[in-house]
mmCIF file of C-alpha atoms in Angstrom:
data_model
loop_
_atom_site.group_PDB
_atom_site.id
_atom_site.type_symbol
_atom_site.label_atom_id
_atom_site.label_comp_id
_atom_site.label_asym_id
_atom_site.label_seq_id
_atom_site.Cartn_x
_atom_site.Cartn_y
_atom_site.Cartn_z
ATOM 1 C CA UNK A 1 1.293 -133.458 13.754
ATOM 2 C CA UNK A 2 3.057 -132.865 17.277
ATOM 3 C CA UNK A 3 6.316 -133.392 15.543
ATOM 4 C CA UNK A 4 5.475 -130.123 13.131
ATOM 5 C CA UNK A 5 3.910 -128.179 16.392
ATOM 6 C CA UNK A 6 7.178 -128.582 17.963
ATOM 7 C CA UNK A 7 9.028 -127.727 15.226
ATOM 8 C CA UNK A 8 6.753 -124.781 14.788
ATOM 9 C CA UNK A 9 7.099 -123.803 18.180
ATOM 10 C CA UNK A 10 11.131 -123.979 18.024
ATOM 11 C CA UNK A 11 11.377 -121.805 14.955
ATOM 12 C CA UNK A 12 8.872 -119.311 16.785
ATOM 13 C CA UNK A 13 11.110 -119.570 20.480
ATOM 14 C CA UNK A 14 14.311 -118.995 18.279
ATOM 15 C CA UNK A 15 13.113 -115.626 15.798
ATOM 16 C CA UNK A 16 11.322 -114.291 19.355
ATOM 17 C CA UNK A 17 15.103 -114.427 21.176
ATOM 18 C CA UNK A 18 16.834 -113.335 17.780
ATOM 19 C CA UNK A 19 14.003 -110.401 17.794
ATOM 20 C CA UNK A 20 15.093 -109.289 21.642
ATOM 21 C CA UNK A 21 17.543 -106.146 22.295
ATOM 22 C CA UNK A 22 19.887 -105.235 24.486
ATOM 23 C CA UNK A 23 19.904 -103.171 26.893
ATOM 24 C CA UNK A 24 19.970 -99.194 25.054
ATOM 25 C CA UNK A 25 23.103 -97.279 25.637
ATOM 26 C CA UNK A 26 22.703 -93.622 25.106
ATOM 27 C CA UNK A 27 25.411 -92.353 22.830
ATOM 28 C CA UNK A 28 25.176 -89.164 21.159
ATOM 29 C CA UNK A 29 23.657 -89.303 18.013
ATOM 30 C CA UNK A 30 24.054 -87.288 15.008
ATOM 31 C CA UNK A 31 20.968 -86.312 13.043
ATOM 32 C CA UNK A 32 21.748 -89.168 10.259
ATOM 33 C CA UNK A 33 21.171 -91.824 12.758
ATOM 34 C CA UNK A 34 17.760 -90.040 14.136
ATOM 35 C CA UNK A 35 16.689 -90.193 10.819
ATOM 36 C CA UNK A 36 17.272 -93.653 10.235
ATOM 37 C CA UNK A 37 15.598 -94.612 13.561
ATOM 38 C CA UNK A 38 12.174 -92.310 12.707
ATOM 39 C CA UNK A 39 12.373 -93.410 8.635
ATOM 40 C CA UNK A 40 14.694 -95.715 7.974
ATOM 41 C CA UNK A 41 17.494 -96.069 5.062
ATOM 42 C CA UNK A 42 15.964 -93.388 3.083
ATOM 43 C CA UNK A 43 15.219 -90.969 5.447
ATOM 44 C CA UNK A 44 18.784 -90.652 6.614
ATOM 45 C CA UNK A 45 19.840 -90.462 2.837
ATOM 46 C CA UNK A 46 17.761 -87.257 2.715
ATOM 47 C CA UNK A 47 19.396 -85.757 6.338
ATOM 48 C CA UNK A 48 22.485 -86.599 4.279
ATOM 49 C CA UNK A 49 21.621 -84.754 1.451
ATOM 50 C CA UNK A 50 20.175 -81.984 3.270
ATOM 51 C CA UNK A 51 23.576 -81.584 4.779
ATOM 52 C CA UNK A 52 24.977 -81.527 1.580
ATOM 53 C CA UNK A 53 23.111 -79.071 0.150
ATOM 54 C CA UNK A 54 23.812 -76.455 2.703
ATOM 55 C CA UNK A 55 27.511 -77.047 1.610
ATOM 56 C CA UNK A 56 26.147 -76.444 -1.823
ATOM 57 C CA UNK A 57 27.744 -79.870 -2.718
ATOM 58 C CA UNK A 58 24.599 -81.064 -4.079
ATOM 59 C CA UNK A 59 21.584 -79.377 -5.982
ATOM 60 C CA UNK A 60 18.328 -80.564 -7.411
ATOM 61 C CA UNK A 61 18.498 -82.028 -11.052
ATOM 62 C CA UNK A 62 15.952 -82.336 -13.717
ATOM 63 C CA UNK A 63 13.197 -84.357 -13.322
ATOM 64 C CA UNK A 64 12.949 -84.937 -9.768
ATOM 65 C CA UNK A 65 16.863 -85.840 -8.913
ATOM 66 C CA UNK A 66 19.447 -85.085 -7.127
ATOM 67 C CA UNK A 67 22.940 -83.695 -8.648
ATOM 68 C CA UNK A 68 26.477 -83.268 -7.197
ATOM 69 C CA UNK A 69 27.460 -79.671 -7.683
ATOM 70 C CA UNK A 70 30.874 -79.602 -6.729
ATOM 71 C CA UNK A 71 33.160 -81.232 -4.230
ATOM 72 C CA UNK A 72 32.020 -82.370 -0.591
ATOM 73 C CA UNK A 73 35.065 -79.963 1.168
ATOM 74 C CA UNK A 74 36.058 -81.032 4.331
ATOM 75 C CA UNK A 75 32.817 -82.985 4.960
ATOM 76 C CA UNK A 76 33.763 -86.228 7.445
ATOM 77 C CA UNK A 77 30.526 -88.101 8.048
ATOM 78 C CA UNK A 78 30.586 -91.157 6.487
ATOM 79 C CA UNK A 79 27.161 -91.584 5.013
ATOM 80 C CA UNK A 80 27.664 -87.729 3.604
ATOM 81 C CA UNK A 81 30.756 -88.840 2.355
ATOM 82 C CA UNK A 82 29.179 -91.985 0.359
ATOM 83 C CA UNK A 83 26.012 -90.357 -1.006
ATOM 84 C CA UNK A 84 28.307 -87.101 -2.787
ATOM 85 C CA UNK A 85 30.280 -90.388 -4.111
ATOM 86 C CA UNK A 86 27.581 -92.159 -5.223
ATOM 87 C CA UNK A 87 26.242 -88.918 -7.466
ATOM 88 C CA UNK A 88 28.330 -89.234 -10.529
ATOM 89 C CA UNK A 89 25.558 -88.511 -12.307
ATOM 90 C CA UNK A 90 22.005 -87.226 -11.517
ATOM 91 C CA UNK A 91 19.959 -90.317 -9.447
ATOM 92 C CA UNK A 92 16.618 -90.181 -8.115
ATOM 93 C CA UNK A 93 16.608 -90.645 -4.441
ATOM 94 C CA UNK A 94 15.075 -94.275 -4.428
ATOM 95 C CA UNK A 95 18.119 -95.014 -6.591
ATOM 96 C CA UNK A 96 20.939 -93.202 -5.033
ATOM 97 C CA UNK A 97 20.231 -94.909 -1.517
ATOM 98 C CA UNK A 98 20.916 -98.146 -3.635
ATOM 99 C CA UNK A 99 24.225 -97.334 -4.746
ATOM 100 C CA UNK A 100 26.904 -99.436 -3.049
ATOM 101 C CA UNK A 101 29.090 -96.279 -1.540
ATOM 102 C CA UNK A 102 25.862 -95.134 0.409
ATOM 103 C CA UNK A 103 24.389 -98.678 0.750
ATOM 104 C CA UNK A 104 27.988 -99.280 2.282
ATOM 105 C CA UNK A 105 27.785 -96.114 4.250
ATOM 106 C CA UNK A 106 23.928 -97.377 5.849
ATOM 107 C CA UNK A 107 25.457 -100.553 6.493
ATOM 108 C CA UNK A 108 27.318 -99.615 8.913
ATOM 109 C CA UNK A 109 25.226 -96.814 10.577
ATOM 110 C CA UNK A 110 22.423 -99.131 10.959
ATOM 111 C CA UNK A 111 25.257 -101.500 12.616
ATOM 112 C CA UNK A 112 26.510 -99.090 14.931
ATOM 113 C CA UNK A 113 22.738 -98.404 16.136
ATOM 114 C CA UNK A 114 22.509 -101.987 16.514
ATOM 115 C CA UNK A 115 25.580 -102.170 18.977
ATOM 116 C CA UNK A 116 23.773 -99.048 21.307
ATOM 117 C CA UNK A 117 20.332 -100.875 21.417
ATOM 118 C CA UNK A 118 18.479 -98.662 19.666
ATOM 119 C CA UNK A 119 18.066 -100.844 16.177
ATOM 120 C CA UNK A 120 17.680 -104.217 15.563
ATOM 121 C CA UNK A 121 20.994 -105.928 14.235
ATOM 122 C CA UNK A 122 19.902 -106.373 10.474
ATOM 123 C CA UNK A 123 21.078 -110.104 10.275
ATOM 124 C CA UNK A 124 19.443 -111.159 13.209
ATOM 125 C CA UNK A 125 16.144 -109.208 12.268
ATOM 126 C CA UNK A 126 16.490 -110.771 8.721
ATOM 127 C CA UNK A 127 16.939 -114.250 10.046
ATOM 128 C CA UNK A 128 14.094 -113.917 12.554
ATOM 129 C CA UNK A 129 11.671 -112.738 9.599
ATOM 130 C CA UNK A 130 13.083 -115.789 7.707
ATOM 131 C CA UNK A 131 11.875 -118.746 10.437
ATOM 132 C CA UNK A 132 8.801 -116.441 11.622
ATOM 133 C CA UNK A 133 7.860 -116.842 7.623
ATOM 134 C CA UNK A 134 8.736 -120.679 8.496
ATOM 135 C CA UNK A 135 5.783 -121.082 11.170
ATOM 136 C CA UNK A 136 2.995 -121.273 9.027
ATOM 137 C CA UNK A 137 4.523 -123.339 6.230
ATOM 138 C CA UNK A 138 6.102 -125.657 9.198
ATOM 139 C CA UNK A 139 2.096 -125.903 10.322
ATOM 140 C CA UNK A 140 0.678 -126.410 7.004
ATOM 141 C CA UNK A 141 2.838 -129.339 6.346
ATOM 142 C CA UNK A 142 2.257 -130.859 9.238
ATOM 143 C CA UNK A 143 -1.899 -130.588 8.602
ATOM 144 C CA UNK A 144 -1.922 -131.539 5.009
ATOM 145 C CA UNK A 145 0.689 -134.694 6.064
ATOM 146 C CA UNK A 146 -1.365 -136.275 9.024
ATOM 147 C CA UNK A 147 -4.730 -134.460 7.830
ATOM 148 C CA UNK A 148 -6.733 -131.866 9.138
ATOM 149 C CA UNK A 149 -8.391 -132.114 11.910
ATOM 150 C CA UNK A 150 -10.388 -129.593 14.325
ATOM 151 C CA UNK A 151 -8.038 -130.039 16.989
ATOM 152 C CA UNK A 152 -5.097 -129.750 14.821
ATOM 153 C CA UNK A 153 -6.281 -126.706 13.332
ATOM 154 C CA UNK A 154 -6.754 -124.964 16.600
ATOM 155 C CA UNK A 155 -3.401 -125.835 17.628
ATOM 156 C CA UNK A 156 -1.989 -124.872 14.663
ATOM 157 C CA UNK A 157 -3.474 -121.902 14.907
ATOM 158 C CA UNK A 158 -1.346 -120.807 18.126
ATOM 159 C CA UNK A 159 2.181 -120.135 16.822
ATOM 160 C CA UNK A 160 0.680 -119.204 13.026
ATOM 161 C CA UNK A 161 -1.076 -115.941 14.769
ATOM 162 C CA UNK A 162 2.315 -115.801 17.150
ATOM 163 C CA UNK A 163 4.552 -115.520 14.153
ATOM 164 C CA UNK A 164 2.145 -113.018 12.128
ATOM 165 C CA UNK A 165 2.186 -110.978 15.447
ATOM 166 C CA UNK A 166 6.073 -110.978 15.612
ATOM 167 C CA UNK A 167 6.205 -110.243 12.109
ATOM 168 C CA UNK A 168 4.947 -106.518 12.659
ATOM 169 C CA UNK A 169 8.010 -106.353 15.503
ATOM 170 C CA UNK A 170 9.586 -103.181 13.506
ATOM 171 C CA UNK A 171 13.549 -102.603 13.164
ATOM 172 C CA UNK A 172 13.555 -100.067 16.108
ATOM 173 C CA UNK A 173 13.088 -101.097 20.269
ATOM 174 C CA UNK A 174 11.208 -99.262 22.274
ATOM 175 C CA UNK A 175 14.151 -97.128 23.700
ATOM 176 C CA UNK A 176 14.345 -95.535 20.029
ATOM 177 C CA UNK A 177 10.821 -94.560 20.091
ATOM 178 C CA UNK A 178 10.941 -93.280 23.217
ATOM 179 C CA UNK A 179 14.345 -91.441 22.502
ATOM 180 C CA UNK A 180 12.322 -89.928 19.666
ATOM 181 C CA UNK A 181 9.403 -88.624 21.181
ATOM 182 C CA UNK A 182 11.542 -87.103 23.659
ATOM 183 C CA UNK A 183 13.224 -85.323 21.427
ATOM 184 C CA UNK A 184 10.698 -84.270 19.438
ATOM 185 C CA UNK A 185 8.604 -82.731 22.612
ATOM 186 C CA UNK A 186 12.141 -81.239 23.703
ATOM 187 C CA UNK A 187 12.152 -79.739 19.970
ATOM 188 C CA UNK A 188 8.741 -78.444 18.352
ATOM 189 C CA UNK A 189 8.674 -77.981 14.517
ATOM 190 C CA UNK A 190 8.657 -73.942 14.453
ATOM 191 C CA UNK A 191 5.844 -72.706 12.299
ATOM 192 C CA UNK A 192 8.135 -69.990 10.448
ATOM 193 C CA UNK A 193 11.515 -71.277 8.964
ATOM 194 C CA UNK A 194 12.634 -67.699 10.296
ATOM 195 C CA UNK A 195 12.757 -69.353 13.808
ATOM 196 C CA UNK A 196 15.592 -71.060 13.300
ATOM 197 C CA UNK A 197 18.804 -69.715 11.907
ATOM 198 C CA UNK A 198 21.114 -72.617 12.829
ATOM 199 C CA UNK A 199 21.757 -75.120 9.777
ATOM 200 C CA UNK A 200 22.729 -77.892 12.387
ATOM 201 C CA UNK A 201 19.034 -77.696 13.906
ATOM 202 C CA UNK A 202 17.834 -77.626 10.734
ATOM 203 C CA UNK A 203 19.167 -81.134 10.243
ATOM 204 C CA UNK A 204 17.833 -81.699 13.632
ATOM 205 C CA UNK A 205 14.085 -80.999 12.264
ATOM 206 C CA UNK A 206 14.394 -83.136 9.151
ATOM 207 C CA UNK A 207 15.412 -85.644 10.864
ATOM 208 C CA UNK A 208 12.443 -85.855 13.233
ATOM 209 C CA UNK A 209 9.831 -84.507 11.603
ATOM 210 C CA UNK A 210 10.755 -85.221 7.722
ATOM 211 C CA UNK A 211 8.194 -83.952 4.894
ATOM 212 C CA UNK A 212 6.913 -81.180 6.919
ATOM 213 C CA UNK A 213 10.439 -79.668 8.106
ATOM 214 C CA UNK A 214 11.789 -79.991 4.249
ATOM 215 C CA UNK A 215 8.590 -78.301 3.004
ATOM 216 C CA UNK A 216 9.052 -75.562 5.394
ATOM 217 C CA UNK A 217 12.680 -75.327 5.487
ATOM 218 C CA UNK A 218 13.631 -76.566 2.053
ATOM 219 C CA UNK A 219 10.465 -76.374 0.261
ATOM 220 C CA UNK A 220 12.011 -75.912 -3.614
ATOM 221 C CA UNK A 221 15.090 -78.010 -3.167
ATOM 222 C CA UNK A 222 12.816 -80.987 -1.426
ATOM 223 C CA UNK A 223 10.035 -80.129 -4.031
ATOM 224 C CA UNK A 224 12.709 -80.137 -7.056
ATOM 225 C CA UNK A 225 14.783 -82.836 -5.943
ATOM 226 C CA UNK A 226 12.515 -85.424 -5.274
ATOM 227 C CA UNK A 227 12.764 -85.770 -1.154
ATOM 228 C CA UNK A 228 9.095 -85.373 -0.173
ATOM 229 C CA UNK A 229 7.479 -88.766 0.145
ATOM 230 C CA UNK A 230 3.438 -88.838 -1.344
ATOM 231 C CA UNK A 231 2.292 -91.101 1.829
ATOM 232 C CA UNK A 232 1.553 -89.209 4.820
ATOM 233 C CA UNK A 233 2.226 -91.803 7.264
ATOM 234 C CA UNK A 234 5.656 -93.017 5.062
ATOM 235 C CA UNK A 235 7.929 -90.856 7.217
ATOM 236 C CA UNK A 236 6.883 -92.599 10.796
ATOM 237 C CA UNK A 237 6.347 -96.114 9.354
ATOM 238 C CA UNK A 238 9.783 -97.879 9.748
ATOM 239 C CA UNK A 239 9.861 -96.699 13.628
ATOM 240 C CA UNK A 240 6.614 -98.002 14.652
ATOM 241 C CA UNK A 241 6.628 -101.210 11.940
ATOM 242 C CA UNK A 242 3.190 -99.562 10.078
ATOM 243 C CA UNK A 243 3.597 -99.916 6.424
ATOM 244 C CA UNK A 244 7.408 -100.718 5.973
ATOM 245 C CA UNK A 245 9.056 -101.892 2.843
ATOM 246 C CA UNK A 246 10.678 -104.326 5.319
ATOM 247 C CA UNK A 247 7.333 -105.464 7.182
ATOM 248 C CA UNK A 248 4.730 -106.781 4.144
ATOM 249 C CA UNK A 249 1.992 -106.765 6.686
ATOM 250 C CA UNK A 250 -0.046 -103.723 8.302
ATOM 251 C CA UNK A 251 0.794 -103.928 12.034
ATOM 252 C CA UNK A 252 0.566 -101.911 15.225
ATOM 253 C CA UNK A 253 4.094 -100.693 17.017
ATOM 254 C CA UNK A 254 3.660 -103.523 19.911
ATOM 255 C CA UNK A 255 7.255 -104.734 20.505
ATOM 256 C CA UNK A 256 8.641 -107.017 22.767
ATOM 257 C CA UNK A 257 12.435 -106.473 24.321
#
């Protein structure tokens, strides 16, 4: 049994040091990568799309989707540039954040917040998930090979609850959260949409605040198009690690650097 406890306990050490960040730089970030931070993949789709729209490149379709309506112009951000490509016909905005131009496009924005410290590196958060998920199989072999015993169990026990613990560790460090709520006391959600006459800080809203900026800013293109999310919470779950597609377990936003 001490030979599976220390392999336990390896696999543990090993996703906890893949799980640390570095140190946060503070680049300028546009509202894509907010988004992405605050709601993850699809969130930053719908910033995109937003964007988009005020170009009157894209429109709402039937049904709930989302339909190019007419070239992107002289549109240069990336991720804009592979969701308008990905719409050659009318997608639903679970599947156009699948396609491989905006999948590409994520990719590499979720990359380039990994290099500034603000997002995990997806490989190394996918690999840590992979030997966290390890632990308790690495335990339970070792218990049903030598037998359980009370002693056993309760050392077993140790690095099971450590890996279910590190397992609600969410894609974002604490500097993103932080950078977030700064941002968002810095920048109030207006209660009239006439507040606000700028398009760029209406990107700025939806990407911090999400449903309720599109519903006041965008209410019948959100509405139409299928952006507003039917969970409450959704919006703030992939920045605190509370009810992510990525995290399969219902965690608090405790995360270790």
């Amino acid at each position: 049994m001490w030979w599976f406890l220390g392999a336990a306990v390896g696999q543990l050490a090993l996703a906890a040091l893949l799980l640390r960040a570095r140190s946060p730089e503070r680049p300028e970030l546009p509202p894509q990568a907010l988004a992405l931070l605050r709601g993850g993949p699809r969130a930053a789709v719908v910033v995109a799309l937003v964007a988009l729209h005020q170009r009157g490149a894209v429109a709402a379709g039937r049904r709930g989707t989302i339909r190019a309506n007419g070239g992107a112009g002289r549109v240069r951000d990336p991720l804009q540039l592979g969701v308008h490509r990905s719409l050659q016909r009318a997608l639903t905005l679970r599947l156009l954040a699948t396609r491989p131009k905006a999948r590409q496009a994520l990719d590499a924005l979720r990359a380039e917040l990994g290099r500034t410290g603000l997002l995990r590196p997806p490989g190394r958060h996918r690999a840590a998930r992979v030997l966290l998920v390890c632990v308790p199989l690495t335990v339970g072999g070792g218990l049903a090979a030598t037998g359980p015993t009370a002693p056993g169990l309760a050392l077993g026990a140790v690095p099971v609850l450590a890996a279910l613990a590190l397992l609600c560790v969410p894609p974002t460090t604490r500097a993103a959260r932080r950078l977030l709520a700064g941002l968002r006391s810095r920048h109030p959600l207006p209660s009239h949409r006439r507040e606000v006459t700028d398009a760029r800080d209406v990107l700025l809203y939806v990407a911090l605040y999400g449903d309720p900026a599109l519903a006041l800013f965008l209410p019948h293109f959100s509405r139409d198009g299928g952006l507003l999310t039917r969970h409450p919470h959704h919006d703030d779950a992939y920045a605190t690690g509370r009810g992510t597609t990525e995290t399969p377990f219902t965690c608090g936003s405790t995360t270790p650097e």
